[in-house]
PDB file of C-alpha atoms in Angstrom:
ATOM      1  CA  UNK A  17      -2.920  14.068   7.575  1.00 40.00           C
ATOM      2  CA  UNK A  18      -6.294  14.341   6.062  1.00 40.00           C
ATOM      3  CA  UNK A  19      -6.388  10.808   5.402  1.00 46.00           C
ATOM      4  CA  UNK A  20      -6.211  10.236   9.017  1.00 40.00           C
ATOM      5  CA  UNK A  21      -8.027  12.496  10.180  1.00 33.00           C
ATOM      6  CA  UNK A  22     -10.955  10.904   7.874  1.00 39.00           C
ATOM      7  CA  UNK A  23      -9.639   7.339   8.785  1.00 41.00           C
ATOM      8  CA  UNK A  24     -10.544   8.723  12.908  1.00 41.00           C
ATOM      9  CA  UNK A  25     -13.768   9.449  11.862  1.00 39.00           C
ATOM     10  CA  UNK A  26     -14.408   5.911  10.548  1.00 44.00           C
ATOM     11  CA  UNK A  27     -12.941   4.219  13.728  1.00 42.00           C
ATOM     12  CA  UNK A  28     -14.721   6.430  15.923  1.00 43.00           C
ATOM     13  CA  UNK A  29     -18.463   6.111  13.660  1.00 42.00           C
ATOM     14  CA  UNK A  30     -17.676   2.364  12.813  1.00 38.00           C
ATOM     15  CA  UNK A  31     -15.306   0.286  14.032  1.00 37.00           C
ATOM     16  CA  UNK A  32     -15.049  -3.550  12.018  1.00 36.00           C
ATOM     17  CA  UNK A  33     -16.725  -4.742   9.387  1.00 35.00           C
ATOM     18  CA  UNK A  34     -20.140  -7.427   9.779  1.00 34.00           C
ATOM     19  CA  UNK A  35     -19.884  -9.262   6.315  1.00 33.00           C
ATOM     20  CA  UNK A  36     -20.260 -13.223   6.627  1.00 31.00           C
ATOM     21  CA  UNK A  37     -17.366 -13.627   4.414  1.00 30.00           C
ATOM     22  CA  UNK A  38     -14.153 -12.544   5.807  1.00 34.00           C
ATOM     23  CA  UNK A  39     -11.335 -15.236   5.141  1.00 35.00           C
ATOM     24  CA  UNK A  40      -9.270 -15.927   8.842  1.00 38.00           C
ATOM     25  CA  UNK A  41     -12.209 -13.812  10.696  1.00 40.00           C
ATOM     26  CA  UNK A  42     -13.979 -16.605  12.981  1.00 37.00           C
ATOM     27  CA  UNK A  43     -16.838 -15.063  15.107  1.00 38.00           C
ATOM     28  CA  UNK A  44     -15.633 -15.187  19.008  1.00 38.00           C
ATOM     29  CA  UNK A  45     -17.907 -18.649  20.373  1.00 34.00           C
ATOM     30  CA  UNK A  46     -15.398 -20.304  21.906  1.00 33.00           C
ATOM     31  CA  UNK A  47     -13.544 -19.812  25.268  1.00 32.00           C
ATOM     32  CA  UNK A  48     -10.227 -20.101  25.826  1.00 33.00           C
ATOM     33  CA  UNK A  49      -8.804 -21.926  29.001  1.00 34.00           C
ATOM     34  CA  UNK A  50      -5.643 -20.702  30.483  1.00 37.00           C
ATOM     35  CA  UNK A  51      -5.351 -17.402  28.781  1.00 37.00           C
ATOM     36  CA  UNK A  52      -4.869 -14.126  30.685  1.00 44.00           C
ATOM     37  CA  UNK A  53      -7.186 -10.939  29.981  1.00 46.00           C
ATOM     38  CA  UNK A  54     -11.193 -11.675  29.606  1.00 47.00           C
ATOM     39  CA  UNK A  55     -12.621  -9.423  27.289  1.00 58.00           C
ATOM     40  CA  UNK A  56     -16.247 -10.646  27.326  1.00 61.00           C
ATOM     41  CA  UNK A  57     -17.603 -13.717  28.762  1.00 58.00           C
ATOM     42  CA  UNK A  58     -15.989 -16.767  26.594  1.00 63.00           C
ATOM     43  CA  UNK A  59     -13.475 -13.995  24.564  1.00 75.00           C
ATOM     44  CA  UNK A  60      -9.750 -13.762  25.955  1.00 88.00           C
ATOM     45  CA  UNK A  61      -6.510 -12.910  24.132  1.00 93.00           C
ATOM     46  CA  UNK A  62      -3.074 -15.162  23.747  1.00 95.00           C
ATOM     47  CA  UNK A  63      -1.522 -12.441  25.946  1.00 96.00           C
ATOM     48  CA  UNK A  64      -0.680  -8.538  26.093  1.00 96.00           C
ATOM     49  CA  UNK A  65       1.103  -6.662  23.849  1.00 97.00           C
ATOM     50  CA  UNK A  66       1.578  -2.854  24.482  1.00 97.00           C
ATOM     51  CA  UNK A  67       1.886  -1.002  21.614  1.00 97.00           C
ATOM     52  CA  UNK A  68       2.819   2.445  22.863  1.00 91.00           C
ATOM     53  CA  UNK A  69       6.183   2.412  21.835  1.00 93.00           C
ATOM     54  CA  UNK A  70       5.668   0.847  18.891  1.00 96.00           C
ATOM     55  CA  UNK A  71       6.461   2.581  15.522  1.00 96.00           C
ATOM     56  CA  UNK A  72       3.853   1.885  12.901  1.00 98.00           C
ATOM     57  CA  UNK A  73       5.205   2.067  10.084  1.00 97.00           C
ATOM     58  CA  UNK A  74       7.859  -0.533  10.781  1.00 97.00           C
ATOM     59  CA  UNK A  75       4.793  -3.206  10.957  1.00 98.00           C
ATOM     60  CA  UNK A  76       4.421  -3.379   7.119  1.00 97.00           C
ATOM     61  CA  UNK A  77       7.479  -4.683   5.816  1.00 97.00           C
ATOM     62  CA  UNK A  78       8.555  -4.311   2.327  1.00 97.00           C
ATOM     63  CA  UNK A  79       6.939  -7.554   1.107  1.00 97.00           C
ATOM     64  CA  UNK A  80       3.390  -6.584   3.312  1.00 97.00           C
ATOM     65  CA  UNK A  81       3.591  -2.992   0.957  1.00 97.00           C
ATOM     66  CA  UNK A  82       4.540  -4.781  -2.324  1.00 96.00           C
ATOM     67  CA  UNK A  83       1.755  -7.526  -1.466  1.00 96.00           C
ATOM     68  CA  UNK A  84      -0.907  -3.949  -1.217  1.00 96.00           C
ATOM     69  CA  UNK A  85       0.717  -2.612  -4.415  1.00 96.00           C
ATOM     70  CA  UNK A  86       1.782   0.415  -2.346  1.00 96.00           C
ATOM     71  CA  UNK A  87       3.400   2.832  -4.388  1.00 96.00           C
ATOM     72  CA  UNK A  88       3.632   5.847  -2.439  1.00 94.00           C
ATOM     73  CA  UNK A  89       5.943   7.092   0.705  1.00 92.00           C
ATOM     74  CA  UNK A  90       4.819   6.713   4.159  1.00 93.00           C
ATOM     75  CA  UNK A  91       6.081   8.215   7.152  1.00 89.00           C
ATOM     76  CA  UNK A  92       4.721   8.165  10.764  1.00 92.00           C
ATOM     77  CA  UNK A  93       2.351  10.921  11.700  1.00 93.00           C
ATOM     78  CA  UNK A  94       0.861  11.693  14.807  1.00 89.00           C
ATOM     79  CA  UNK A  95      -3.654  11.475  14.967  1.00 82.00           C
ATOM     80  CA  UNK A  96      -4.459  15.298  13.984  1.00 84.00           C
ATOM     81  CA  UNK A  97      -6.968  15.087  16.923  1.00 84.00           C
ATOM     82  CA  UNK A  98      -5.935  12.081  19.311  1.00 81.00           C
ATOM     83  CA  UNK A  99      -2.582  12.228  18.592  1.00 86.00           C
ATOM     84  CA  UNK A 100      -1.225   8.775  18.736  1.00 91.00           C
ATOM     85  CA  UNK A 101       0.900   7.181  15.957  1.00 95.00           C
ATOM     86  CA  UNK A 102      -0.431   6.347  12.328  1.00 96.00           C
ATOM     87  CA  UNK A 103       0.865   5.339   9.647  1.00 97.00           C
ATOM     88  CA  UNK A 104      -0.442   5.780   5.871  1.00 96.00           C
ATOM     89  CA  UNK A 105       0.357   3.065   3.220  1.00 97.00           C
ATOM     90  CA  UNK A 106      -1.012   4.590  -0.411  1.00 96.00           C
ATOM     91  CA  UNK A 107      -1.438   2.945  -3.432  1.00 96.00           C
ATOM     92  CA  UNK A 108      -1.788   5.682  -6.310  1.00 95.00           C
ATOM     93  CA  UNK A 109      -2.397   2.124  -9.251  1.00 94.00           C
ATOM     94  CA  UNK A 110      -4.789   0.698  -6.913  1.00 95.00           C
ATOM     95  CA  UNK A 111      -6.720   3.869  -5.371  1.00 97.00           C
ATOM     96  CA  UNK A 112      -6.515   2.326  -2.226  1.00 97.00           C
ATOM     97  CA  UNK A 113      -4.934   3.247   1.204  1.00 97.00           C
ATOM     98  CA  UNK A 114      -4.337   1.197   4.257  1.00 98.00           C
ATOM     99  CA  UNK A 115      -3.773   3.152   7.393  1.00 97.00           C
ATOM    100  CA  UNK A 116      -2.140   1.153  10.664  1.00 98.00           C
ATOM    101  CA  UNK A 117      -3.094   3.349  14.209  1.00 97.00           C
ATOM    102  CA  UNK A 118      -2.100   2.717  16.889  1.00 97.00           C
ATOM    103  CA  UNK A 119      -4.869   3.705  19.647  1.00 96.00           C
ATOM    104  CA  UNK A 120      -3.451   3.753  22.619  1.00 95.00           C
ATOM    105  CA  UNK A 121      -6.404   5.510  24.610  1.00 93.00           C
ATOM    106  CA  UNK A 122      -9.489   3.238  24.568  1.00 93.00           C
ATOM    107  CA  UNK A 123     -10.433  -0.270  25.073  1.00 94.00           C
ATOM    108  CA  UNK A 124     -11.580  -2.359  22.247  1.00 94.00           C
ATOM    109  CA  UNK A 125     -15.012  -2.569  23.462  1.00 94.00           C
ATOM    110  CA  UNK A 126     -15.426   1.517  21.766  1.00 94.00           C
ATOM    111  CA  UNK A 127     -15.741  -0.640  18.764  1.00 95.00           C
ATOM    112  CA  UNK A 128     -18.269  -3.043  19.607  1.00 95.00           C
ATOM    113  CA  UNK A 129     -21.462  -3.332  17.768  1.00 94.00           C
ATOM    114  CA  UNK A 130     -23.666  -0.426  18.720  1.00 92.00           C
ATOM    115  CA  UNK A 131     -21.274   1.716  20.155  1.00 92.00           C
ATOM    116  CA  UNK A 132     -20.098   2.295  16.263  1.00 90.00           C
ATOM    117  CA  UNK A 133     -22.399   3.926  13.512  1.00 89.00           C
ATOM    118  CA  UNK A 134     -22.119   0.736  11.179  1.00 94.00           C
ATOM    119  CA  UNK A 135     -21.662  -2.576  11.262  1.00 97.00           C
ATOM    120  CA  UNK A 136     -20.014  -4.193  13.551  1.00 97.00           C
ATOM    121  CA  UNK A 137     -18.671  -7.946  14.555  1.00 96.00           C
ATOM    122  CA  UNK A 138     -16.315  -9.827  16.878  1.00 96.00           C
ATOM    123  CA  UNK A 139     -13.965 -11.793  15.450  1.00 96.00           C
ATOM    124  CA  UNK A 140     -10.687 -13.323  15.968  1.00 96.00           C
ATOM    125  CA  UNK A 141      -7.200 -11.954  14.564  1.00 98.00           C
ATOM    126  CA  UNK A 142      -4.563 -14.745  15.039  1.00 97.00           C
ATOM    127  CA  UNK A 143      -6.546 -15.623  18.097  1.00 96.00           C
ATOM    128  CA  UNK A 144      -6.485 -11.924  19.660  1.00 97.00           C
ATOM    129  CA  UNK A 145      -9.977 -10.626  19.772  1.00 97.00           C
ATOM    130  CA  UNK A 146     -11.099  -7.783  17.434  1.00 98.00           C
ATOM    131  CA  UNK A 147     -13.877  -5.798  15.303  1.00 98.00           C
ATOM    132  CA  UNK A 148     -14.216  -6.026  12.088  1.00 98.00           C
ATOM    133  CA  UNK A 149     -16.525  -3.125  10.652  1.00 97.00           C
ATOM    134  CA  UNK A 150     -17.778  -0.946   8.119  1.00 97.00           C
ATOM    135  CA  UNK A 151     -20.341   1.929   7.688  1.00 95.00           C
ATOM    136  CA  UNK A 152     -22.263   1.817   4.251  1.00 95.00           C
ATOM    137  CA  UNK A 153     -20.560   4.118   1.580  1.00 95.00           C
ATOM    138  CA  UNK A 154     -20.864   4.174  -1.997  1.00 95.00           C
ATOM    139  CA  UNK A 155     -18.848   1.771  -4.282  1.00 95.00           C
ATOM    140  CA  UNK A 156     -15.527   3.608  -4.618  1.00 97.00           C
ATOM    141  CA  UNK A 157     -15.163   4.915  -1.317  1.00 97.00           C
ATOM    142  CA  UNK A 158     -16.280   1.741   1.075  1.00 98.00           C
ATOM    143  CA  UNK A 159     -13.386   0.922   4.167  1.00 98.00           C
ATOM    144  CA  UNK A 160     -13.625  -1.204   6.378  1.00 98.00           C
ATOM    145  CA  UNK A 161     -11.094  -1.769   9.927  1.00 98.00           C
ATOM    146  CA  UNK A 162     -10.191  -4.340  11.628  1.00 98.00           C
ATOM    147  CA  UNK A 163      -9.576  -3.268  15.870  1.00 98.00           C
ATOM    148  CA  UNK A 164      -7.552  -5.503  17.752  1.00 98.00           C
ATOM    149  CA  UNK A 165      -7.425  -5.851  21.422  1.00 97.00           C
ATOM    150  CA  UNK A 166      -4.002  -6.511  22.121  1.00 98.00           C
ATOM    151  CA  UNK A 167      -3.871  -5.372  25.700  1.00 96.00           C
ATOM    152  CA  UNK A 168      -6.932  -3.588  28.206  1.00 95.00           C
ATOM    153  CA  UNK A 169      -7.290  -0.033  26.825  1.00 96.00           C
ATOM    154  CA  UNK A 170      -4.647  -0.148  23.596  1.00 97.00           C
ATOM    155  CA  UNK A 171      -5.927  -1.285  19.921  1.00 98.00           C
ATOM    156  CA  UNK A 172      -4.078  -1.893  16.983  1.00 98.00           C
ATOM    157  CA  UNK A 173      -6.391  -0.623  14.456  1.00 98.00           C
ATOM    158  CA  UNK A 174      -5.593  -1.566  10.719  1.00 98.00           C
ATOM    159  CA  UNK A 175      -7.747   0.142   7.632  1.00 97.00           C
ATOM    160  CA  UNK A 176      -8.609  -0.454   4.112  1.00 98.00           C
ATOM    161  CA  UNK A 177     -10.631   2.656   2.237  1.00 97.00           C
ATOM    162  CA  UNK A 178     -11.069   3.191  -1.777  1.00 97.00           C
ATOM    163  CA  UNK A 179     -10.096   6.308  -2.652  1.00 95.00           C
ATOM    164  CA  UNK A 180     -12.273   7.334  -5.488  1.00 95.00           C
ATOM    165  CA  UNK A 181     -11.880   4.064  -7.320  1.00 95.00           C
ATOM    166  CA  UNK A 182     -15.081   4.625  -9.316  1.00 96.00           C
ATOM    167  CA  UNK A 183     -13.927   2.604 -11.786  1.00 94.00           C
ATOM    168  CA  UNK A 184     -13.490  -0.928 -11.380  1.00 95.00           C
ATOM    169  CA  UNK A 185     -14.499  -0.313  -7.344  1.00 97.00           C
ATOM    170  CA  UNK A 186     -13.987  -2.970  -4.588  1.00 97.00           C
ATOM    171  CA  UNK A 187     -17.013  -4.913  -2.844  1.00 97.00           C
ATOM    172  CA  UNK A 188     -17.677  -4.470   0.396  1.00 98.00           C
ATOM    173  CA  UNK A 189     -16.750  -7.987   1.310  1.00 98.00           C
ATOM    174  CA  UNK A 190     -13.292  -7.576  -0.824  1.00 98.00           C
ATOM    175  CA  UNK A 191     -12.418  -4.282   1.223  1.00 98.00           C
ATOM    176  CA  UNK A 192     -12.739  -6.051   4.352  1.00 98.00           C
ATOM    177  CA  UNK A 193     -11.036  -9.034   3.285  1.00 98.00           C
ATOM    178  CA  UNK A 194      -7.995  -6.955   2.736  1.00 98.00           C
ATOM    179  CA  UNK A 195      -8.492  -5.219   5.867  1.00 99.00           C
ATOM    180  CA  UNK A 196      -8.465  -8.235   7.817  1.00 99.00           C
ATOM    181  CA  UNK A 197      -5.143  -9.302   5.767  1.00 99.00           C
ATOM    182  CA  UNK A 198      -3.373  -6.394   6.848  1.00 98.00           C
ATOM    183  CA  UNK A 199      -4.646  -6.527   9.907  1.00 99.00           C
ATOM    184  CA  UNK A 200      -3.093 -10.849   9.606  1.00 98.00           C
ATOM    185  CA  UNK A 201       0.097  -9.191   8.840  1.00 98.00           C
ATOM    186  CA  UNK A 202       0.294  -6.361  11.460  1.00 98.00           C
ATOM    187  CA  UNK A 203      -0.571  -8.148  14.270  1.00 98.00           C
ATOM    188  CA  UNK A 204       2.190 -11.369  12.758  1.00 98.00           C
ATOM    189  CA  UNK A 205       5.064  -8.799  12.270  1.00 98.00           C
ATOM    190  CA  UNK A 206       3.855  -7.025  15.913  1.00 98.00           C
ATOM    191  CA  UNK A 207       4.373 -10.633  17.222  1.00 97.00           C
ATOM    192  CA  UNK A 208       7.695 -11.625  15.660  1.00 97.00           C
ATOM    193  CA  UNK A 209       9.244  -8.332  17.310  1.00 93.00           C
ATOM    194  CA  UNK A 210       8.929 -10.612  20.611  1.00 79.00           C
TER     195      UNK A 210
END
């Protein structure tokens, strides 16, 4: 629970990370004819997904936890403060913990750049808009999320943080490519439920 609770305070200060680097993450330029819900001028999603009844946990399958070398047991928890559904996915090897929320009481546009403490960018997330951001931290402990809109006022908010991996720490830019992979394979196995 204190991992969330520390995993709110990074969505709330930061919300997606701005590296120019981030594999599938292409910056939001483009409009998109013919698709329902405008998010900013040019920036729509495929369609709307709500995700209030949908369990966490069950959007990592076994392969998504093996490919995260996540050797630890999850279980659904409530936000210690918010209280809508997380889920924590630990690796103890790897020092590294993603974290899958699901906010389901603000917009996406709490994460936009300077309404987050940190860096901040729009990208896209198997063409649903999202943030990618980070606030600076000190090699061992950087995160970085990955906020998807996936309907007005719900976000499906995936997380990568070190957890004291002082030695042989990530790079900022390798954090948030991993947070934009789980975010890839949340959103895909959010889809694939129909």
């Amino acid at each position: 629970m204190a991992l969330s609770y520390g995993i709110m305070l990074m969505i709330a200060g930061l919300a997606g990370c701005a590296v120019n680097h981030v594999g599938a993450a292409t910056p939001q330029n483009a409009s998109h004819p013919g698709t329902p819900a405008i998010i900013a001028p040019g920036v729509s999603r495929p369609r709307d997904i709500k995700i209030d009844s949908v369990p966490p946990c069950e959007l990592f399958t076994p392969g998504n936890r093996q490919e995260f070398k996540n050797d630890r047991p999850f279980r659904e928890e409530k936000h210690r403060f918010f209280k809508y559904p997380v889920c924590d996915f630990h690796s103890r090897a790897e020092k590294v913990t993603v974290a899958i929320d699901m906010v389901v009481d603000r917009d996406m546009s709490a994460f936009a750049p300077g309404k987050v403490a940190g860096h901040a960018r729009l990208v896209q997330v198997l063409g649903f808009p999202a943030y990618e951001g980070y606030s600076d931290a000190k090699p061992g402990n950087l995160g970085c999320s990955v906020d998807i809109g996936v309907v007005q006022g719900q976000v499906l908010s995936i997380q990568v943080l070190e957890q004291g991996r002082y030695e042989n720490p990530l790079t900022q830019e390798e954090v948030c490519r991993r947070a934009m992979r789980g975010a890839e394979l949340a959103l895909g196995n959010l889809l694939a439920r129909g």
